[in-house]
Short mmCIF file of C-alpha atoms in Angstrom, two decimals:
data_model
loop_
_atom_site.label_atom_id
_atom_site.label_comp_id
_atom_site.label_asym_id
_atom_site.label_seq_id
_atom_site.Cartn_x
_atom_site.Cartn_y
_atom_site.Cartn_z
CA MET A 1142 -8.93 -23.60 8.65
CA LYS A 1143 -6.72 -23.64 11.73
CA ILE A 1144 -5.31 -20.34 12.98
CA LYS A 1145 -2.40 -20.17 15.43
CA ILE A 1146 -2.20 -17.07 17.66
CA ILE A 1147 0.89 -16.36 19.76
CA ASP A 1148 1.11 -13.31 22.01
CA ASN A 1149 4.51 -11.78 22.80
CA PHE A 1150 6.01 -13.54 19.79
CA PHE A 1151 9.25 -11.57 19.56
CA LYS A 1152 11.58 -11.37 22.53
CA ASP A 1153 11.65 -7.86 23.99
CA LYS A 1154 15.13 -7.08 22.67
CA ASP A 1155 14.19 -8.24 19.18
CA LEU A 1156 10.93 -6.28 19.18
CA LYS A 1157 12.77 -3.11 20.16
CA LEU A 1158 15.41 -3.78 17.50
CA ILE A 1159 12.77 -4.13 14.79
CA GLN A 1160 10.79 -1.11 15.90
CA LYS A 1161 13.86 1.14 15.79
CA PHE A 1162 14.24 0.82 12.00
CA THR A 1163 13.11 3.97 10.23
CA LEU A 1164 10.56 3.52 7.48
CA LYS A 1165 11.74 6.10 4.99
CA LYS A 1166 8.89 6.22 2.49
CA LYS A 1167 5.79 8.29 3.10
CA VAL A 1168 2.60 6.26 2.92
CA GLN A 1169 -0.61 7.85 1.73
CA LYS A 1170 -3.68 7.39 3.91
CA ASP A 1171 -5.08 4.81 1.49
CA GLY A 1172 -1.70 3.43 0.35
CA ILE A 1173 0.72 0.65 1.21
CA GLU A 1174 4.51 0.33 1.37
CA VAL A 1175 6.41 -2.93 1.69
CA TYR A 1176 10.04 -3.39 2.70
CA HIS A 1177 11.07 -6.81 1.38
CA ASN A 1178 13.41 -9.01 3.40
CA LYS A 1179 14.27 -12.57 2.40
CA ILE A 1180 16.63 -15.25 3.70
CA ASP A 1181 17.03 -18.80 2.41
CA LYS A 1182 18.19 -22.09 3.93
CA ASN A 1183 21.81 -21.23 3.14
CA TYR A 1184 21.59 -17.81 4.80
CA ASN A 1185 21.62 -15.88 1.53
CA VAL A 1186 20.01 -12.52 2.25
CA GLU A 1187 18.06 -9.98 0.22
CA SER A 1188 16.90 -7.02 2.28
CA ASP A 1189 15.37 -3.58 1.78
CA ILE A 1190 15.71 -2.41 5.36
CA PHE A 1191 17.47 -4.87 7.68
CA ASP A 1192 21.22 -5.30 7.68
CA LYS A 1193 22.30 -8.87 6.91
CA GLU A 1194 23.28 -9.74 10.47
CA THR A 1195 19.93 -8.60 11.86
CA LEU A 1196 18.03 -10.72 9.37
CA LYS A 1197 20.25 -13.72 10.07
CA LYS A 1198 19.70 -13.25 13.79
CA LEU A 1199 15.91 -13.15 13.40
CA HIS A 1200 16.02 -16.24 11.22
CA LYS A 1201 18.11 -18.19 13.74
CA SER A 1202 15.88 -17.14 16.62
CA TYR A 1203 12.45 -17.85 15.11
CA HIS A 1204 12.83 -20.34 12.29
CA SER A 1205 12.38 -23.44 14.43
CA ILE A 1206 9.28 -21.91 16.02
CA ALA A 1207 7.76 -21.21 12.62
CA MET A 1208 8.64 -24.66 11.31
CA ASN A 1209 6.99 -26.26 14.34
CA ILE A 1210 3.84 -24.25 13.62
CA LEU A 1211 3.92 -25.39 9.99
CA GLU A 1212 4.29 -29.00 11.17
CA GLU A 1213 1.27 -28.50 13.40
CA LEU A 1214 -0.93 -26.85 10.76
CA SER A 1215 0.20 -28.56 7.56
CA PRO A 1216 2.84 -31.23 8.19
CA GLU A 1217 2.71 -32.60 4.62
CA LYS A 1218 4.14 -29.31 3.32
CA LYS A 1219 7.06 -29.02 5.72
CA HIS A 1220 9.60 -30.73 3.43
CA LEU A 1221 8.92 -28.13 0.70
CA TYR A 1222 10.40 -25.22 2.68
CA GLU A 1223 13.07 -23.17 0.84
CA PHE A 1224 13.20 -19.63 2.23
CA SER A 1225 11.66 -17.15 4.66
CA GLU A 1226 10.24 -13.67 4.25
CA PHE A 1227 10.36 -11.00 6.96
CA HIS A 1228 8.59 -8.15 5.15
CA ILE A 1229 7.79 -4.96 7.02
CA VAL A 1230 4.46 -3.63 5.76
CA GLU A 1231 3.07 -0.17 6.45
CA THR A 1232 -0.46 0.60 5.35
CA GLY A 1233 -2.25 3.93 5.50
CA LYS A 1234 -5.01 4.53 8.00
CA ASP A 1235 -7.70 4.19 5.31
CA PHE A 1236 -6.12 1.30 3.39
CA ILE A 1237 -8.35 -1.72 2.68
CA PHE A 1238 -7.13 -4.98 1.20
CA PRO A 1239 -9.91 -7.12 -0.30
CA ILE A 1240 -10.86 -10.65 0.71
CA HIS A 1241 -8.37 -13.10 -0.77
CA ASP A 1242 -6.56 -16.38 -0.22
CA ASP A 1243 -2.77 -16.57 -0.33
CA ILE A 1244 -0.67 -17.84 -3.21
CA PRO A 1245 0.60 -21.46 -3.21
CA ASN A 1246 4.20 -20.31 -2.58
CA LYS A 1247 3.27 -19.61 1.03
CA LEU A 1248 3.59 -22.74 3.11
CA LEU A 1249 3.00 -20.79 6.31
CA SER A 1250 1.56 -17.27 6.36
CA GLY A 1251 2.23 -15.15 9.41
CA VAL A 1252 1.80 -11.59 10.58
CA ILE A 1253 3.13 -9.94 13.73
CA TYR A 1254 1.51 -6.66 14.76
CA LEU A 1255 4.21 -4.06 15.50
CA LYS A 1256 2.64 -0.65 16.01
CA PRO A 1257 0.72 1.43 16.97
CA ASP A 1258 -0.70 0.14 20.24
CA ASN A 1259 -4.19 0.01 18.74
CA ASN A 1260 -5.30 -0.75 15.20
CA PHE A 1261 -7.35 -3.27 13.22
CA GLY A 1262 -6.19 -6.90 13.08
CA THR A 1263 -6.86 -9.61 10.49
CA ILE A 1264 -10.28 -10.87 9.39
CA PHE A 1265 -10.89 -14.47 8.35
CA TYR A 1266 -13.95 -15.66 6.45
CA LYS A 1267 -15.79 -18.84 5.52
CA ASN A 1268 -15.78 -17.90 1.83
CA LYS A 1269 -14.98 -15.17 -0.70
CA LYS A 1270 -18.36 -13.57 -0.04
CA GLY A 1271 -17.19 -12.67 3.45
CA GLU A 1272 -19.58 -14.85 5.41
CA ASP A 1273 -18.96 -15.95 9.01
CA LYS A 1274 -16.14 -13.50 9.60
CA LYS A 1275 -13.74 -13.94 12.51
CA ILE A 1276 -11.69 -10.96 13.62
CA ILE A 1277 -8.30 -11.48 15.25
CA GLU A 1278 -7.89 -8.42 17.43
CA TRP A 1279 -4.83 -6.22 17.16
CA LYS A 1280 -2.29 -6.45 19.97
CA THR A 1281 1.32 -5.32 19.76
CA ASN A 1282 3.66 -8.31 19.29
CA ARG A 1283 0.76 -10.70 18.63
CA ALA A 1284 1.52 -13.21 15.86
CA VAL A 1285 -1.17 -14.81 13.72
CA PHE A 1286 -0.26 -17.85 11.57
CA PHE A 1287 -2.13 -20.11 9.16
CA SER A 1288 -1.31 -22.45 6.30
CA ARG A 1289 -3.17 -21.44 3.16
CA LEU A 1290 -5.53 -23.68 1.22
CA GLU A 1291 -6.71 -23.00 -2.31
CA ASN A 1292 -10.16 -21.36 -2.35
CA SER A 1293 -10.42 -21.80 1.39
CA SER A 1294 -8.15 -19.56 3.52
CA TRP A 1295 -10.06 -16.34 2.88
CA HIS A 1296 -8.94 -13.26 4.81
CA SER A 1297 -8.49 -9.49 4.60
CA TYR A 1298 -7.13 -6.56 6.56
CA ARG A 1299 -7.54 -2.80 6.72
CA GLY A 1300 -6.53 0.32 8.62
CA ASP A 1301 -8.58 1.64 11.51
CA GLY A 1302 -9.09 5.12 10.03
CA ILE A 1303 -6.89 6.67 12.72
CA SER A 1304 -3.26 5.53 12.42
CA ASN A 1305 -1.01 3.78 9.94
CA ARG A 1306 -0.72 0.04 10.51
CA ILE A 1307 2.79 -1.49 10.71
CA THR A 1308 3.38 -5.24 10.73
CA ILE A 1309 5.98 -7.88 9.96
CA VAL A 1310 4.76 -10.47 7.52
CA TYR A 1311 6.68 -13.64 8.35
CA ASN A 1312 6.19 -16.35 5.72
CA LEU A 1313 7.74 -19.75 5.14
CA MET A 1314 8.03 -20.11 1.37
CA THR A 1315 8.65 -22.54 -1.47
CA ASN A 1316 9.11 -22.31 -5.22
CA ASP A 1317 7.65 -25.78 -5.73
CA ILE A 1318 4.10 -24.69 -6.46
CA LYS A 1319 3.21 -27.89 -8.29
CA SER A 1320 3.93 -29.99 -5.21
CA VAL A 1321 1.88 -27.67 -3.01
CA LEU A 1322 -1.14 -27.94 -5.28
CA LYS A 1323 -0.69 -31.68 -5.58
CA ILE A 1324 -0.82 -31.95 -1.79
CA GLU A 1325 -3.98 -29.80 -1.82
CA ASN A 1326 -5.40 -31.85 -4.72
CA LYS A 1327 -5.81 -28.72 -6.87
CA ASN A 1328 -5.12 -28.02 -10.53
CA TYR A 1329 -1.80 -26.25 -11.13
CA PHE A 1330 -2.72 -24.31 -14.27
CA PHE A 1331 -6.14 -23.26 -13.02
CA SER A 1332 -4.61 -21.94 -9.79
CA LEU A 1333 -2.01 -19.77 -11.53
CA PHE A 1334 -4.60 -18.48 -13.98
CA ARG A 1335 -6.93 -17.54 -11.13
CA TYR A 1336 -4.33 -15.34 -9.44
CA LYS A 1337 -3.21 -13.66 -12.66
CA LEU A 1338 -6.81 -12.81 -13.51
CA ASN A 1339 -6.90 -10.41 -10.58
CA PRO A 1340 -4.21 -7.77 -11.25
CA TYR A 1341 -4.66 -6.17 -7.82
CA LEU A 1342 -3.94 -9.38 -5.93
CA PHE A 1343 -1.26 -10.43 -8.38
CA LYS A 1344 0.55 -7.13 -7.75
CA TYR A 1345 0.56 -7.56 -3.98
CA PHE A 1346 0.46 -11.36 -3.54
CA LYS A 1347 3.86 -11.60 -1.85
CA PHE A 1348 2.75 -9.72 1.23
CA THR A 1349 -1.00 -9.91 1.60
CA LEU A 1350 -1.97 -10.56 5.19
#
């Protein structure tokens, strides 16, 4: 699986703008809180924390970059794009998310590390057993992107035991799951069944990175 790492992803003014938003919900040390933000191709916005103009601005500034990354990592999926997610995710210092692969809706999965200055990054694995792990180190404003593959793009993340971990999960999305799985040569019904069998992953699948 190819992984794309970009340091200093957000422009300074955009990073400061994002970091100024107040996360209003208290997160337990082993908990997680997600602020959902979504914008589609027609600039229709659904947002928990950003005002509409901020989300539109982020979309205009970074959409072409993300689409170019998708074209690099999985060009056959590019035409399926329908909307983007800019979720802000805060996890407690002791939170651990298990090894998983992303749902077919995600054409491009991305995470940008916001704060604190030091924490634990993202871990990628050869398989679900956690073999041959590769750790992408945490660095503020570092972006990590990949294009998921069924039963292949295994990864996890966790807190560092010291501070809460705050990220933006930036995904390029589609609702055309059947076409995604056809491209990947995977069975549609088996794939959906596999995700629904795991209630923990099914609960959090929209923002697991």
